[in-house]
Short mmCIF file of C-alpha atoms in Angstrom, two decimals:
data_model
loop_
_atom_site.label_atom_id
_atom_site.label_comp_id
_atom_site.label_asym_id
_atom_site.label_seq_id
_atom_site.Cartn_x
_atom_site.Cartn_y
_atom_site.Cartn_z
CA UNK A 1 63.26 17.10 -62.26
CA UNK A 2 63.47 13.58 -60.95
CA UNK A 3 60.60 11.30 -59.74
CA UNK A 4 61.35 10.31 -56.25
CA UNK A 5 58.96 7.05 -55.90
CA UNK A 6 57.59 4.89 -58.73
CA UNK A 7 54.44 3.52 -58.71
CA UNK A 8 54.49 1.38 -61.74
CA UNK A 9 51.53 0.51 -64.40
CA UNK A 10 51.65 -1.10 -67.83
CA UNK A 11 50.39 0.25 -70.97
CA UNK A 12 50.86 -1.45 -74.48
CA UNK A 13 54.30 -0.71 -76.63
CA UNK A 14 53.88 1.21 -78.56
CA UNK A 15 51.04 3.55 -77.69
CA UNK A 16 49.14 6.02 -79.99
CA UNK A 17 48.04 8.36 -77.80
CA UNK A 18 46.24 12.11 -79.27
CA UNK A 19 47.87 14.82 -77.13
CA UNK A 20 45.28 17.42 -77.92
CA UNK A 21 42.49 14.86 -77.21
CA UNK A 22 44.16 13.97 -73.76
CA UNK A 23 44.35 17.47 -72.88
CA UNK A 24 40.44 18.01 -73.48
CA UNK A 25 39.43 15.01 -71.44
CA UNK A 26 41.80 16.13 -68.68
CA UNK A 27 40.24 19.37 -68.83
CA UNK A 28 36.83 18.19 -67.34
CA UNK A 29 38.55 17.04 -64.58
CA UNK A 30 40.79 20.10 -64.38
CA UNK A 31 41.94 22.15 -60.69
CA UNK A 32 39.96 24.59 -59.22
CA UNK A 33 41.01 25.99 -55.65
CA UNK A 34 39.24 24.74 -52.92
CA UNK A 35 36.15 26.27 -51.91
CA UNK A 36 35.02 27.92 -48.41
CA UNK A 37 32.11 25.14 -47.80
CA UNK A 38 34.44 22.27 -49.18
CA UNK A 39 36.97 20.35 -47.20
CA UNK A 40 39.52 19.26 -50.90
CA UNK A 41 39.62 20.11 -54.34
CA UNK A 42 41.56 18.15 -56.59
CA UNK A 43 42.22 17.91 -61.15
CA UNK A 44 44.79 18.38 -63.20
CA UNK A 45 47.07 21.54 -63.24
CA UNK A 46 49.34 22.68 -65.86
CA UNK A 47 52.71 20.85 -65.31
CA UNK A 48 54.69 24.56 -66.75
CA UNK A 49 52.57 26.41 -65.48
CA UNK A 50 51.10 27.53 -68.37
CA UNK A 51 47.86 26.85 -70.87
CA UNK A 52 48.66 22.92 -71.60
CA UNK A 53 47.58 20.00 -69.15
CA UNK A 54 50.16 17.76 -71.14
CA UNK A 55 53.40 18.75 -71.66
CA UNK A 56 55.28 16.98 -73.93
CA UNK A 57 58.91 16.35 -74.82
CA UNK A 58 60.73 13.58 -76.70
CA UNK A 59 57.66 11.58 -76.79
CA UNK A 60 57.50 11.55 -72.91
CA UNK A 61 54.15 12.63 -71.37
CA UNK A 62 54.08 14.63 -68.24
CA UNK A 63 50.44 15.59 -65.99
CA UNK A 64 50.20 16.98 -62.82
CA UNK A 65 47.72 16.16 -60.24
CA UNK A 66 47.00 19.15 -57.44
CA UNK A 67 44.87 18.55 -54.41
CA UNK A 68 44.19 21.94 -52.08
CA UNK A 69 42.94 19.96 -48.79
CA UNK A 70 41.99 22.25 -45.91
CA UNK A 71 43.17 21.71 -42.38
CA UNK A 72 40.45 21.27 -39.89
CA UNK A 73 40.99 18.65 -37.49
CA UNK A 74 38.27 16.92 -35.64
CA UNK A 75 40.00 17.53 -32.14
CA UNK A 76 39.14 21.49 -32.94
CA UNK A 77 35.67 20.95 -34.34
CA UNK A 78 34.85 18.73 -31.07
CA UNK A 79 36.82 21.30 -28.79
CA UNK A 80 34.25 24.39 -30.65
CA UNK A 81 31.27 22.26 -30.48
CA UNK A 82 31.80 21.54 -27.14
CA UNK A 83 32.05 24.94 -25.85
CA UNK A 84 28.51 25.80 -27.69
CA UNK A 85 27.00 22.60 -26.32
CA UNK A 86 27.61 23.99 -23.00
CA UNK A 87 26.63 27.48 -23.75
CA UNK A 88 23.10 25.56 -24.67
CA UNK A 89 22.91 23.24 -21.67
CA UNK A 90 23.12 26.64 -19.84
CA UNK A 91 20.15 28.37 -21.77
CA UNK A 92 17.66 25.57 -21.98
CA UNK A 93 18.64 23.44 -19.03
CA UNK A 94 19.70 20.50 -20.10
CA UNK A 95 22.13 19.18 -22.19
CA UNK A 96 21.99 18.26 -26.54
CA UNK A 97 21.26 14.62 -27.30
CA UNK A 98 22.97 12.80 -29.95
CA UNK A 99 21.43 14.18 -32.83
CA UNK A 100 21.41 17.83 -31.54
CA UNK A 101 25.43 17.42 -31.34
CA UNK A 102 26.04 15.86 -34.58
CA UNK A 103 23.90 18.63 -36.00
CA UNK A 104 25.83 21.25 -33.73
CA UNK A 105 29.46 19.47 -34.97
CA UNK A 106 28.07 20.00 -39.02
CA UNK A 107 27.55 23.96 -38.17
CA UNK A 108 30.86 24.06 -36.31
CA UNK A 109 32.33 22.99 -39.22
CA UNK A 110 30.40 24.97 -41.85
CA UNK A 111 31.42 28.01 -39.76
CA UNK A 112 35.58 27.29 -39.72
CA UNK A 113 35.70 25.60 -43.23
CA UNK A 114 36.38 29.34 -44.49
CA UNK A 115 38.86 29.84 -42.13
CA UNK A 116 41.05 27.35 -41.99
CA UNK A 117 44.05 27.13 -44.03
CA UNK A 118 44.64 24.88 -46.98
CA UNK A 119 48.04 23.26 -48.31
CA UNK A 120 48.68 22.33 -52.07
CA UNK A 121 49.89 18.79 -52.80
CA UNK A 122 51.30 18.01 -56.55
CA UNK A 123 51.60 14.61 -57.64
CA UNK A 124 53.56 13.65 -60.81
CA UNK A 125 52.91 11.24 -63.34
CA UNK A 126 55.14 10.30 -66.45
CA UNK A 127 53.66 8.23 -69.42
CA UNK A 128 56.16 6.73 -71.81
CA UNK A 129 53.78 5.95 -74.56
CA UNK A 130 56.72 5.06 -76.58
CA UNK A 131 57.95 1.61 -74.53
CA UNK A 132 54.46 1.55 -72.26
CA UNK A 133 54.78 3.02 -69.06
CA UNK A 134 52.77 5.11 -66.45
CA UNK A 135 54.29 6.09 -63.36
CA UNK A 136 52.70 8.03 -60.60
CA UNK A 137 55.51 9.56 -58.38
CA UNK A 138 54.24 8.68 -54.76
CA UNK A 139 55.49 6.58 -51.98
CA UNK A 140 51.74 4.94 -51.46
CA UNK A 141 50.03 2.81 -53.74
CA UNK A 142 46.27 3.90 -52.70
CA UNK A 143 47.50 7.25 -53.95
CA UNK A 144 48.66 6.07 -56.91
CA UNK A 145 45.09 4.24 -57.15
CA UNK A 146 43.79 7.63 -56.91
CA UNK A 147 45.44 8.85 -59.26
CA UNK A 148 44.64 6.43 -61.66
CA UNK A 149 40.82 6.41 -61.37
CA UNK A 150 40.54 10.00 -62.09
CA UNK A 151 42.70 9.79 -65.22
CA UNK A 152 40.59 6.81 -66.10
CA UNK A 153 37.56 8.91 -65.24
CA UNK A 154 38.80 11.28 -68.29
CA UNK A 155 39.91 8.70 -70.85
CA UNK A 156 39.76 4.79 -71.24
CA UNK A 157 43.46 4.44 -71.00
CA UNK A 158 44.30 0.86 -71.87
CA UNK A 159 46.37 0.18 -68.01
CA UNK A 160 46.93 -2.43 -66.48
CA UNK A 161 49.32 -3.78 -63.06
CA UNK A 162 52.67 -4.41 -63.54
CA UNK A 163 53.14 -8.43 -63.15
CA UNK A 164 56.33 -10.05 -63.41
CA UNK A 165 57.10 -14.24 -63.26
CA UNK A 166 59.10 -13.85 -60.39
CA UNK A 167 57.56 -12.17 -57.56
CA UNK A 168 60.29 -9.21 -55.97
CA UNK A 169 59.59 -10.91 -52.83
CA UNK A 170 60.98 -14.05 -53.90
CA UNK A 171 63.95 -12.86 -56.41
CA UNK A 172 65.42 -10.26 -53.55
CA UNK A 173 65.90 -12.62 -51.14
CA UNK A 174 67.46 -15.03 -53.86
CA UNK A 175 69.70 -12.20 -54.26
CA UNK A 176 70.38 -12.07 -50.54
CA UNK A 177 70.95 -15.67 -50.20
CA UNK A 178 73.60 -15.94 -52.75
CA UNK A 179 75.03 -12.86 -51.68
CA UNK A 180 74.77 -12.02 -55.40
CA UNK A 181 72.98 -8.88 -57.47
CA UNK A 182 71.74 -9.49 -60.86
CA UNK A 183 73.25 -8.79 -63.84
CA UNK A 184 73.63 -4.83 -63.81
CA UNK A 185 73.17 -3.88 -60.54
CA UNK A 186 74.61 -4.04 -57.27
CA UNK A 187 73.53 -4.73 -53.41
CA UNK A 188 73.17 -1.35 -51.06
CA UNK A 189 73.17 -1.19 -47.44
CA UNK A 190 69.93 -1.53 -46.73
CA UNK A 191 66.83 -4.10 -46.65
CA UNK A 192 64.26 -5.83 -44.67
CA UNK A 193 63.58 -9.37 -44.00
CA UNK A 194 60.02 -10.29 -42.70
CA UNK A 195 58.72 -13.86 -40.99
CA UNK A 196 55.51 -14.81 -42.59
CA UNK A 197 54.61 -16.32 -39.52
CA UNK A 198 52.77 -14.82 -36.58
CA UNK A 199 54.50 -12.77 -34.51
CA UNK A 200 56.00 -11.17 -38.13
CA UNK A 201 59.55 -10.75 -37.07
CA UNK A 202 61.24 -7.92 -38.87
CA UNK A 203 64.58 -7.40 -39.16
CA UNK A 204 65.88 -4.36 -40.81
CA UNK A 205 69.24 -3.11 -42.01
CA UNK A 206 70.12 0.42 -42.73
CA UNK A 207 73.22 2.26 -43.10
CA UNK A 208 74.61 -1.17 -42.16
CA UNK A 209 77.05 -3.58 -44.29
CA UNK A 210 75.18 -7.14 -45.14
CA UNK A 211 76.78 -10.21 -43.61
CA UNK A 212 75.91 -12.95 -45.81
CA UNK A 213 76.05 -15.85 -42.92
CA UNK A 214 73.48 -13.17 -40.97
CA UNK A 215 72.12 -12.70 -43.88
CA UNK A 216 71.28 -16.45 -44.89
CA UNK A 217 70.71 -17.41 -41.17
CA UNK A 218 67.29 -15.13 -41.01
CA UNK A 219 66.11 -16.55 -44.50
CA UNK A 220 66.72 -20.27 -43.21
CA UNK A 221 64.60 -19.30 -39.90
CA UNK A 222 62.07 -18.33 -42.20
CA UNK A 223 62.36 -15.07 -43.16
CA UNK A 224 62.13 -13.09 -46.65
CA UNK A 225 63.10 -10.16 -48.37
CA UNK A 226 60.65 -7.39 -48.70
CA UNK A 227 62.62 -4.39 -49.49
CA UNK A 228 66.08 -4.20 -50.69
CA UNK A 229 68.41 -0.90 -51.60
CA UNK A 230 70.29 -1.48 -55.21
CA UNK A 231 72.23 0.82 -57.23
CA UNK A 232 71.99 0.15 -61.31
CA UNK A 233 74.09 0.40 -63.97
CA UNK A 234 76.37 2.82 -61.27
CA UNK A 235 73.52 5.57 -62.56
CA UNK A 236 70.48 5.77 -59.94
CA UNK A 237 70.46 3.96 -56.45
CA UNK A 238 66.80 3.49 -55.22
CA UNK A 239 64.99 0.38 -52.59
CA UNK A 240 62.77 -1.98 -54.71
CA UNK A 241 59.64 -3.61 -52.46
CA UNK A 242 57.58 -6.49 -51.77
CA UNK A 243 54.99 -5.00 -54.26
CA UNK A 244 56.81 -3.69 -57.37
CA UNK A 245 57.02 -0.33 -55.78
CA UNK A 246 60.39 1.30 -56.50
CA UNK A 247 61.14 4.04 -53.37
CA UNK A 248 64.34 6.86 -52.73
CA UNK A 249 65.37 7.25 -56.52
CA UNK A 250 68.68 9.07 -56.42
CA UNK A 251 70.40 9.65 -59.44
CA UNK A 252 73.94 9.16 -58.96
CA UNK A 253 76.63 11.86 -59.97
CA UNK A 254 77.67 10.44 -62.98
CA UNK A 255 73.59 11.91 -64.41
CA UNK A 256 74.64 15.46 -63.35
CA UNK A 257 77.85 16.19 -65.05
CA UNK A 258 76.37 17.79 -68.21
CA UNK A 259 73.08 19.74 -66.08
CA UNK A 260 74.49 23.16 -66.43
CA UNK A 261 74.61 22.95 -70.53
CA UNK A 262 70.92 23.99 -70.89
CA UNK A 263 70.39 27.82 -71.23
CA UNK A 264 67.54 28.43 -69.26
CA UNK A 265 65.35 27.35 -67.12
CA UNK A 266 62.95 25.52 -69.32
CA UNK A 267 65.66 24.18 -71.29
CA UNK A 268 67.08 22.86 -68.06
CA UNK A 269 63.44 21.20 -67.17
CA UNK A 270 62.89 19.58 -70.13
CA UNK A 271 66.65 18.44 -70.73
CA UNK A 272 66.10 16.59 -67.23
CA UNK A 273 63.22 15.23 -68.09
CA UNK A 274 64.21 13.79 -71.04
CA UNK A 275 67.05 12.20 -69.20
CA UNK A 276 64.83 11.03 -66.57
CA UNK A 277 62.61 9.23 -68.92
CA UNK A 278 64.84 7.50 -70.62
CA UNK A 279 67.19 6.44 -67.95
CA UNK A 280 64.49 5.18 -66.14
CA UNK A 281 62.73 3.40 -68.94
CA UNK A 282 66.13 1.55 -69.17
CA UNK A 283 66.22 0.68 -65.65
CA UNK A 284 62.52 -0.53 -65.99
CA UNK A 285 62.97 -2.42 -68.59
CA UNK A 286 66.09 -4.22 -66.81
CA UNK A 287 64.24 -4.59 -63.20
CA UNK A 288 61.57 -6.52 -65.21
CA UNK A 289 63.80 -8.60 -67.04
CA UNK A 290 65.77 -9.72 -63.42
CA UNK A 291 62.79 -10.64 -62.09
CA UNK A 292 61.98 -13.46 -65.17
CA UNK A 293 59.92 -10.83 -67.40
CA UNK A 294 56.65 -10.00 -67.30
CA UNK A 295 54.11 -12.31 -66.31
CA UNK A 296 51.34 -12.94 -69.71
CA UNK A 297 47.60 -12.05 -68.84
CA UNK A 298 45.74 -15.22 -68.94
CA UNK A 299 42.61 -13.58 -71.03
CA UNK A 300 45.04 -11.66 -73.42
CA UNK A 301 45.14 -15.27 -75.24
#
C-alpha cells in the first residue's frame, strides 16, 4: 500500500507510545454502520480487517478511519416534500407556511433516511513514532483536521503543525527562479504560479516543459509558486503546495523491483508498508531540511 496525499503533523522524536492503550482509547470511538434515522457514522475500523485497531509493523503505526455517509440530496427531499405540500394545499385549502414545510421537509427525510443508499469512505493515517510523524492520507486539509480531532478525542497525542523556516511558497519559486532543484531532487513538469494581487492571476503548467525566461518573467510580474511537481532521490515523484501539503505520491519503478518476494498477501502488505514508511520518512526528513528546517515553537523555550 502507498499513501497517495500527505497531510503532514509533528510529533516528538522519539515517541513512547502504548499500543494496547491506543487501541482501547480508539475503541470508544470505534465504527459502527450507519443507522436508518442517521445521515453518517464514522470511528476507527480495523486496518486488516481483523480484531486490532492498530496494526503495527517495524515500529510504524497504521489506523483506519471509516465514514458510511448516506446519499440523500436536498434536491430529492424538496422534490418529495413538495409533492405532499401540494397534496395538503388540496385537502385543507390553502397552502403550508414556513414552519409547516420545514416540519414537512424533517418527515420527508425521516421517511427516505432508511432508504437511501450509503457509500464507505476509508481514510489512512501512518504514525512514525520512531522519527515523529503523523500523516493522514487525504488531498484536503479540513479532512485531515477531522481526522485529527477525533484521534485527539481518544488520546492526548502530543501533535502539533508542521512549520518550517522557509515557507514552500517562498523556497519553490526560488527553485523556479534559478531554474535549480535542491539538493536531491529534481524539477517535474508541472506547477502553478499565483499573483497575490487582485485579480489573482494563475498560471498553470502541466504536462508542459518549464522555460526558465517564462518561467522568471511571471515571478518578476509578481507572481509565486504555489505548487510544484518534484521527483526525489529518482524514488517517488509527487507536487509539494503552498501549505506543506504533499499531493500525487507515485513511487517510481525502481520501489517495485523486489514486490513479488513476499509470500502472501499479508506478507506483501506489510513488506510495502514497511517500505512506505521508511522511504517516506526519508523524503520527509529531506523536504524539511530544503526548506531551512523546522521552524522552533516560540513557547517550547
Amino acid at each position: 500500500m502507498w499513501f497517495k496525499n500527505l497531510q503532514v503533523f509533528r510529533l516528538p522524536a522519539p515517541w513512547k507510545v502504548d499500543i494496547e492503550q491506543l487501541s482501547a482509547k480508539l475503541a470508544t470511538q470505534s465504527f459502527a454502520n450507519v443507522s436508518a434515522s442517521d445521515m453518517q457514522s464514522e470511528g476507527w475500523a480495523s486496518p486488516r480487517n481483523d480484531d486490532r485497531l492498530v496494526h503495527c509493523v517495524n515500529q510504524q503505526l497504521l489506523l483506519l478511519l471509516q465514514t458510511e455517509k448516506r446519499l440523500l440530496p436536498s434536491s430529492v427531499i424538496n422534490q418529495v416534500a413538495k409533492a405532499k405540500a401540494k397534496e395538503l394545499e388540496e385537502q385543507q385549502g390553502f397552502a403550508p407556511g414556513r414552519k409547516a414545510m420545514k416540519e414537512l421537509k424533517e418527515r420527508v427525510t425521516e421517511e427516505l433516511l432508511p432508504r437511501a443508499f450509503a457509500i464507505t469512505r476509508q481514510t489512512w493515517v501512518w504514525i512514525d513514532p520512531v522519527h515523529g510523524w503523523l500523516v493522514v492520507d487525504s488531498s484536503s486539509p479540513s479532512k485531515a483536521d477531522e481526522v485529527v480531532k477525533l484521534l485527539l478525542k481518544c488520546d492526548k497525542i502530543p501533535l502539533e503543525s508542521l512549520r518550517t523556516q522557509v515557507s514552500p511558497q517562498a523556497a519553490m519559486t526560488d527553485w523556479l527562479s534559478g531554474n535549480e532543484a535542491p539538493k536531491g531532487f529534481t524539477i517535474d513538469q508541472d506547477t502553478e504560479l499565483r499573483a497575490y494581487t487582485e485579480d489573482k492571476a494563475t498560471v498553470r503548467y502541466v504536462r508542459h516543459s518549464l522555460d526558465p525566461e517564462d518561467i522568471q518573467r511571471h515571478i518578476a510580474a509578481g507572481k509565486q509558486c504555489t505548487k510544484l511537481a518534484m521527483t526525489w532521490d529518482d524514488k517517488i515523484s509527487f507536487v509539494l503546495s503552498e501549505n506543506l501539503a504533499i499531493k500525487r505520491i507515485k513511487p517510481l519503478e525502481i520501489l517495485s523491483e523486489d514486490k513479488e518476494l513476499a509470500a502472501d498477501e499479508n506478507e506483501r502488505f506489510d513488506a510495502d508498508f514497511v517500505l512506505m514508511t521508511s522511504e517516506l520518512a526519508t523524503m520527509l526528513d529531506d523536504i524539511v531540511f530544503s526548506l531551512g528546517g523546522e521552524l522552533a515553537d516560540p513557547l517550547a523555550a
